[in-house]
mmCIF file with all atom_site columns, C-alpha atoms in Angstrom:
data_model
loop_
_atom_site.group_PDB
_atom_site.id
_atom_site.type_symbol
_atom_site.label_atom_id
_atom_site.label_alt_id
_atom_site.label_comp_id
_atom_site.label_asym_id
_atom_site.label_entity_id
_atom_site.label_seq_id
_atom_site.pdbx_PDB_ins_code
_atom_site.Cartn_x
_atom_site.Cartn_y
_atom_site.Cartn_z
_atom_site.occupancy
_atom_site.B_iso_or_equiv
_atom_site.pdbx_formal_charge
_atom_site.auth_seq_id
_atom_site.auth_comp_id
_atom_site.auth_asym_id
_atom_site.auth_atom_id
_atom_site.pdbx_PDB_model_num
ATOM 1   C CA . MET A 1 1   ? 118.642 63.410 39.380  1.00 66.00 ? 1   MET A CA 1
ATOM 2   C CA . LYS A 1 2   ? 121.234 60.722 38.698  1.00 84.00 ? 2   LYS A CA 1
ATOM 3   C CA . ARG A 1 3   ? 118.883 58.878 36.362  1.00 90.00 ? 3   ARG A CA 1
ATOM 4   C CA . ILE A 1 4   ? 119.279 61.278 33.451  1.00 91.00 ? 4   ILE A CA 1
ATOM 5   C CA . PRO A 1 5   ? 123.111 61.079 33.256  1.00 91.00 ? 5   PRO A CA 1
ATOM 6   C CA . VAL A 1 6   ? 122.979 57.299 33.652  1.00 91.00 ? 6   VAL A CA 1
ATOM 7   C CA . ALA A 1 7   ? 120.346 57.019 30.921  1.00 90.00 ? 7   ALA A CA 1
ATOM 8   C CA . ILE A 1 8   ? 122.415 59.241 28.615  1.00 92.00 ? 8   ILE A CA 1
ATOM 9   C CA . ALA A 1 9   ? 125.549 57.181 29.335  1.00 91.00 ? 9   ALA A CA 1
ATOM 10  C CA . ILE A 1 10  ? 123.701 53.951 28.511  1.00 93.00 ? 10  ILE A CA 1
ATOM 11  C CA . LEU A 1 11  ? 122.334 55.423 25.279  1.00 91.00 ? 11  LEU A CA 1
ATOM 12  C CA . LEU A 1 12  ? 125.810 56.610 24.282  1.00 92.00 ? 12  LEU A CA 1
ATOM 13  C CA . LEU A 1 13  ? 127.187 53.157 25.032  1.00 92.00 ? 13  LEU A CA 1
ATOM 14  C CA . PHE A 1 14  ? 124.547 51.540 22.799  1.00 86.00 ? 14  PHE A CA 1
ATOM 15  C CA . LEU A 1 15  ? 125.263 54.057 20.051  1.00 86.00 ? 15  LEU A CA 1
ATOM 16  C CA . GLY A 1 16  ? 129.018 53.395 20.330  1.00 88.00 ? 16  GLY A CA 1
ATOM 17  C CA . VAL A 1 17  ? 128.603 49.627 20.160  1.00 83.00 ? 17  VAL A CA 1
ATOM 18  C CA . ALA A 1 18  ? 126.273 49.934 17.165  1.00 80.00 ? 18  ALA A CA 1
ATOM 19  C CA . THR A 1 19  ? 128.718 52.232 15.381  1.00 85.00 ? 19  THR A CA 1
ATOM 20  C CA . LEU A 1 20  ? 131.633 49.888 16.021  1.00 86.00 ? 20  LEU A CA 1
ATOM 21  C CA . GLY A 1 21  ? 129.542 47.000 14.668  1.00 82.00 ? 21  GLY A CA 1
ATOM 22  C CA . ILE A 1 22  ? 128.849 48.886 11.462  1.00 86.00 ? 22  ILE A CA 1
ATOM 23  C CA . VAL A 1 23  ? 132.523 49.833 11.040  1.00 89.00 ? 23  VAL A CA 1
ATOM 24  C CA . TYR A 1 24  ? 133.579 46.226 11.704  1.00 90.00 ? 24  TYR A CA 1
ATOM 25  C CA . ALA A 1 25  ? 131.024 44.903 9.212   1.00 87.00 ? 25  ALA A CA 1
ATOM 26  C CA . LYS A 1 26  ? 132.130 47.437 6.588   1.00 92.00 ? 26  LYS A CA 1
ATOM 27  C CA . SER A 1 27  ? 135.781 46.506 7.039   1.00 93.00 ? 27  SER A CA 1
ATOM 28  C CA . THR A 1 28  ? 134.961 42.815 6.766   1.00 92.00 ? 28  THR A CA 1
ATOM 29  C CA . CYS A 1 29  ? 132.750 43.399 3.716   1.00 92.00 ? 29  CYS A CA 1
ATOM 30  C CA . THR A 1 30  ? 135.395 45.409 1.897   1.00 95.00 ? 30  THR A CA 1
ATOM 31  C CA . THR A 1 31  ? 138.204 42.937 2.507   1.00 96.00 ? 31  THR A CA 1
ATOM 32  C CA . MET A 1 32  ? 136.121 39.846 1.715   1.00 96.00 ? 32  MET A CA 1
ATOM 33  C CA . SER A 1 33  ? 134.803 41.480 -1.483  1.00 95.00 ? 33  SER A CA 1
ATOM 34  C CA . GLU A 1 34  ? 138.350 42.263 -2.593  1.00 96.00 ? 34  GLU A CA 1
ATOM 35  C CA . TYR A 1 35  ? 139.420 38.667 -1.974  1.00 96.00 ? 35  TYR A CA 1
ATOM 36  C CA . ALA A 1 36  ? 136.368 37.308 -3.815  1.00 96.00 ? 36  ALA A CA 1
ATOM 37  C CA . GLN A 1 37  ? 136.869 39.590 -6.815  1.00 95.00 ? 37  GLN A CA 1
ATOM 38  C CA . THR A 1 38  ? 140.570 38.775 -7.018  1.00 96.00 ? 38  THR A CA 1
ATOM 39  C CA . ALA A 1 39  ? 139.909 35.035 -6.816  1.00 95.00 ? 39  ALA A CA 1
ATOM 40  C CA . GLN A 1 40  ? 137.125 35.359 -9.388  1.00 94.00 ? 40  GLN A CA 1
ATOM 41  C CA . GLN A 1 41  ? 139.512 37.136 -11.734 1.00 95.00 ? 41  GLN A CA 1
ATOM 42  C CA . TYR A 1 42  ? 142.055 34.320 -11.291 1.00 94.00 ? 42  TYR A CA 1
ATOM 43  C CA . CYS A 1 43  ? 139.322 31.778 -12.061 1.00 93.00 ? 43  CYS A CA 1
ATOM 44  C CA . GLU A 1 44  ? 138.414 33.611 -15.248 1.00 92.00 ? 44  GLU A CA 1
ATOM 45  C CA . GLU A 1 45  ? 142.104 33.579 -16.224 1.00 93.00 ? 45  GLU A CA 1
ATOM 46  C CA . ASN A 1 46  ? 142.280 29.787 -15.501 1.00 92.00 ? 46  ASN A CA 1
ATOM 47  C CA . ASN A 1 47  ? 144.903 30.365 -12.806 1.00 93.00 ? 47  ASN A CA 1
ATOM 48  C CA . ALA A 1 48  ? 143.908 27.722 -10.246 1.00 92.00 ? 48  ALA A CA 1
ATOM 49  C CA . ALA A 1 49  ? 147.008 28.066 -8.051  1.00 93.00 ? 49  ALA A CA 1
ATOM 50  C CA . ASP A 1 50  ? 146.578 31.796 -7.396  1.00 94.00 ? 50  ASP A CA 1
ATOM 51  C CA . ALA A 1 51  ? 142.814 31.378 -7.000  1.00 94.00 ? 51  ALA A CA 1
ATOM 52  C CA . ALA A 1 52  ? 143.357 28.655 -4.389  1.00 95.00 ? 52  ALA A CA 1
ATOM 53  C CA . GLU A 1 53  ? 145.859 30.805 -2.497  1.00 96.00 ? 53  GLU A CA 1
ATOM 54  C CA . THR A 1 54  ? 143.489 33.797 -2.486  1.00 96.00 ? 54  THR A CA 1
ATOM 55  C CA . ILE A 1 55  ? 140.561 31.650 -1.357  1.00 96.00 ? 55  ILE A CA 1
ATOM 56  C CA . ASN A 1 56  ? 142.667 30.194 1.464   1.00 96.00 ? 56  ASN A CA 1
ATOM 57  C CA . ARG A 1 57  ? 143.573 33.704 2.627   1.00 97.00 ? 57  ARG A CA 1
ATOM 58  C CA . MET A 1 58  ? 139.906 34.721 2.399   1.00 97.00 ? 58  MET A CA 1
ATOM 59  C CA . SER A 1 59  ? 138.863 31.689 4.460   1.00 95.00 ? 59  SER A CA 1
ATOM 60  C CA . ALA A 1 60  ? 141.480 32.434 7.119   1.00 96.00 ? 60  ALA A CA 1
ATOM 61  C CA . TYR A 1 61  ? 140.377 36.080 7.247   1.00 97.00 ? 61  TYR A CA 1
ATOM 62  C CA . PHE A 1 62  ? 136.732 35.062 7.602   1.00 95.00 ? 62  PHE A CA 1
ATOM 63  C CA . LYS A 1 63  ? 137.579 32.623 10.403  1.00 95.00 ? 63  LYS A CA 1
ATOM 64  C CA . SER A 1 64  ? 139.400 35.403 12.253  1.00 95.00 ? 64  SER A CA 1
ATOM 65  C CA . ARG A 1 65  ? 136.377 37.718 11.918  1.00 93.00 ? 65  ARG A CA 1
ATOM 66  C CA . HIS A 1 66  ? 133.705 35.083 12.598  1.00 92.00 ? 66  HIS A CA 1
ATOM 67  C CA . PRO A 1 67  ? 133.640 35.339 16.431  1.00 91.00 ? 67  PRO A CA 1
ATOM 68  C CA . VAL A 1 68  ? 132.749 39.040 16.373  1.00 89.00 ? 68  VAL A CA 1
ATOM 69  C CA . LEU A 1 69  ? 130.417 38.757 13.382  1.00 87.00 ? 69  LEU A CA 1
ATOM 70  C CA . SER A 1 70  ? 128.499 36.000 15.137  1.00 87.00 ? 70  SER A CA 1
ATOM 71  C CA . LEU A 1 71  ? 127.563 38.451 17.883  1.00 83.00 ? 71  LEU A CA 1
ATOM 72  C CA . TYR A 1 72  ? 125.333 40.527 15.618  1.00 77.00 ? 72  TYR A CA 1
ATOM 73  C CA . ALA A 1 73  ? 124.983 38.880 12.200  1.00 81.00 ? 73  ALA A CA 1
ATOM 74  C CA . HIS A 1 74  ? 122.413 36.190 11.462  1.00 85.00 ? 74  HIS A CA 1
ATOM 75  C CA . HIS A 1 75  ? 123.938 32.783 12.037  1.00 87.00 ? 75  HIS A CA 1
ATOM 76  C CA . ASP A 1 76  ? 122.295 31.226 8.972   1.00 90.00 ? 76  ASP A CA 1
ATOM 77  C CA . GLU A 1 77  ? 123.951 33.868 6.773   1.00 90.00 ? 77  GLU A CA 1
ATOM 78  C CA . LEU A 1 78  ? 127.344 33.213 8.349   1.00 91.00 ? 78  LEU A CA 1
ATOM 79  C CA . GLU A 1 79  ? 126.823 29.474 7.937   1.00 94.00 ? 79  GLU A CA 1
ATOM 80  C CA . THR A 1 80  ? 125.923 29.952 4.259   1.00 93.00 ? 80  THR A CA 1
ATOM 81  C CA . LEU A 1 81  ? 129.040 32.041 3.774   1.00 93.00 ? 81  LEU A CA 1
ATOM 82  C CA . ASP A 1 82  ? 131.189 29.440 5.532   1.00 93.00 ? 82  ASP A CA 1
ATOM 83  C CA . THR A 1 83  ? 129.649 26.646 3.436   1.00 95.00 ? 83  THR A CA 1
ATOM 84  C CA . ASN A 1 84  ? 130.289 28.580 0.220   1.00 95.00 ? 84  ASN A CA 1
ATOM 85  C CA . LEU A 1 85  ? 133.928 29.048 1.237   1.00 95.00 ? 85  LEU A CA 1
ATOM 86  C CA . VAL A 1 86  ? 134.328 25.289 1.689   1.00 95.00 ? 86  VAL A CA 1
ATOM 87  C CA . VAL A 1 87  ? 132.550 24.613 -1.614  1.00 95.00 ? 87  VAL A CA 1
ATOM 88  C CA . VAL A 1 88  ? 134.671 27.081 -3.589  1.00 96.00 ? 88  VAL A CA 1
ATOM 89  C CA . THR A 1 89  ? 137.834 25.616 -2.075  1.00 94.00 ? 89  THR A CA 1
ATOM 90  C CA . GLU A 1 90  ? 136.852 22.183 -3.346  1.00 95.00 ? 90  GLU A CA 1
ATOM 91  C CA . GLN A 1 91  ? 135.810 23.551 -6.744  1.00 94.00 ? 91  GLN A CA 1
ATOM 92  C CA . VAL A 1 92  ? 139.213 25.151 -7.225  1.00 94.00 ? 92  VAL A CA 1
ATOM 93  C CA . ALA A 1 93  ? 140.958 22.000 -5.969  1.00 92.00 ? 93  ALA A CA 1
ATOM 94  C CA . VAL A 1 94  ? 139.335 19.972 -8.760  1.00 93.00 ? 94  VAL A CA 1
ATOM 95  C CA . GLU A 1 95  ? 139.898 22.891 -11.149 1.00 89.00 ? 95  GLU A CA 1
ATOM 96  C CA . ASN A 1 96  ? 136.234 23.539 -11.882 1.00 91.00 ? 96  ASN A CA 1
ATOM 97  C CA . LEU A 1 97  ? 137.011 27.235 -12.218 1.00 91.00 ? 97  LEU A CA 1
ATOM 98  C CA . SER A 1 98  ? 133.864 28.324 -14.058 1.00 91.00 ? 98  SER A CA 1
ATOM 99  C CA . LEU A 1 99  ? 131.687 27.023 -11.224 1.00 93.00 ? 99  LEU A CA 1
ATOM 100 C CA . ALA A 1 100 ? 134.102 28.478 -8.664  1.00 94.00 ? 100 ALA A CA 1
ATOM 101 C CA . ALA A 1 101 ? 133.641 31.922 -10.235 1.00 93.00 ? 101 ALA A CA 1
ATOM 102 C CA . VAL A 1 102 ? 129.870 31.614 -9.737  1.00 94.00 ? 102 VAL A CA 1
ATOM 103 C CA . THR A 1 103 ? 130.326 30.563 -6.104  1.00 95.00 ? 103 THR A CA 1
ATOM 104 C CA . LEU A 1 104 ? 132.671 33.517 -5.554  1.00 96.00 ? 104 LEU A CA 1
ATOM 105 C CA . SER A 1 105 ? 129.942 35.811 -6.883  1.00 95.00 ? 105 SER A CA 1
ATOM 106 C CA . GLU A 1 106 ? 127.573 34.298 -4.319  1.00 95.00 ? 106 GLU A CA 1
ATOM 107 C CA . ILE A 1 107 ? 130.145 34.890 -1.577  1.00 96.00 ? 107 ILE A CA 1
ATOM 108 C CA . ASN A 1 108 ? 130.529 38.502 -2.656  1.00 95.00 ? 108 ASN A CA 1
ATOM 109 C CA . PHE A 1 109 ? 126.748 38.952 -2.635  1.00 95.00 ? 109 PHE A CA 1
ATOM 110 C CA . MET A 1 110 ? 126.380 37.368 0.816   1.00 94.00 ? 110 MET A CA 1
ATOM 111 C CA . VAL A 1 111 ? 129.130 39.523 2.339   1.00 93.00 ? 111 VAL A CA 1
ATOM 112 C CA . ASN A 1 112 ? 127.503 42.675 0.972   1.00 93.00 ? 112 ASN A CA 1
ATOM 113 C CA . HIS A 1 113 ? 124.108 41.462 2.184   1.00 91.00 ? 113 HIS A CA 1
ATOM 114 C CA . ILE A 1 114 ? 125.407 40.980 5.734   1.00 87.00 ? 114 ILE A CA 1
ATOM 115 C CA . TYR A 1 115 ? 126.807 44.522 5.734   1.00 88.00 ? 115 TYR A CA 1
ATOM 116 C CA . GLU A 1 116 ? 123.645 46.061 4.268   1.00 87.00 ? 116 GLU A CA 1
ATOM 117 C CA . ARG A 1 117 ? 121.559 44.258 6.870   1.00 83.00 ? 117 ARG A CA 1
ATOM 118 C CA . GLU A 1 118 ? 123.581 45.877 9.661   1.00 78.00 ? 118 GLU A CA 1
ATOM 119 C CA . LEU A 1 119 ? 123.041 49.408 8.392   1.00 79.00 ? 119 LEU A CA 1
ATOM 120 C CA . PRO A 1 120 ? 120.404 51.269 10.393  1.00 74.00 ? 120 PRO A CA 1
ATOM 121 C CA . SER A 1 121 ? 117.125 51.599 8.561   1.00 70.00 ? 121 SER A CA 1
ATOM 122 C CA . PHE A 1 122 ? 113.503 52.196 9.418   1.00 67.00 ? 122 PHE A CA 1
ATOM 123 C CA . HIS A 1 123 ? 112.817 48.468 9.136   1.00 66.00 ? 123 HIS A CA 1
ATOM 124 C CA . ASN A 1 124 ? 115.432 47.286 11.637  1.00 59.00 ? 124 ASN A CA 1
ATOM 125 C CA . LEU A 1 125 ? 115.046 50.173 14.090  1.00 59.00 ? 125 LEU A CA 1
ATOM 126 C CA . PHE A 1 126 ? 111.306 49.713 14.645  1.00 56.00 ? 126 PHE A CA 1
#
């Protein structure tokens, strides 16, 4: 008789963890997208100093979120995102802002891709 309540408790725990993962991924996606779009706008305006500052804040934010994201996101996607952050930092440092804007678009795409991958769908449930 105790098996049913235990099974329900375990299922609710799994559901809670999955929901928290989706909320965490959405929060990360939204913030990283805002940083990327702001930095991209600075690059288009040829404002290297503000772009560099925004990219540094974005990198610090990503590093703070990386330990939790690495629990459920694909490591190759996180590594690609981390590599792109290093690349865009160097591009802005040498003031290659047109190429930095393209890399920021890739970062924005990758962040959205990681979030979309975490959403429950028929493909990842079965």
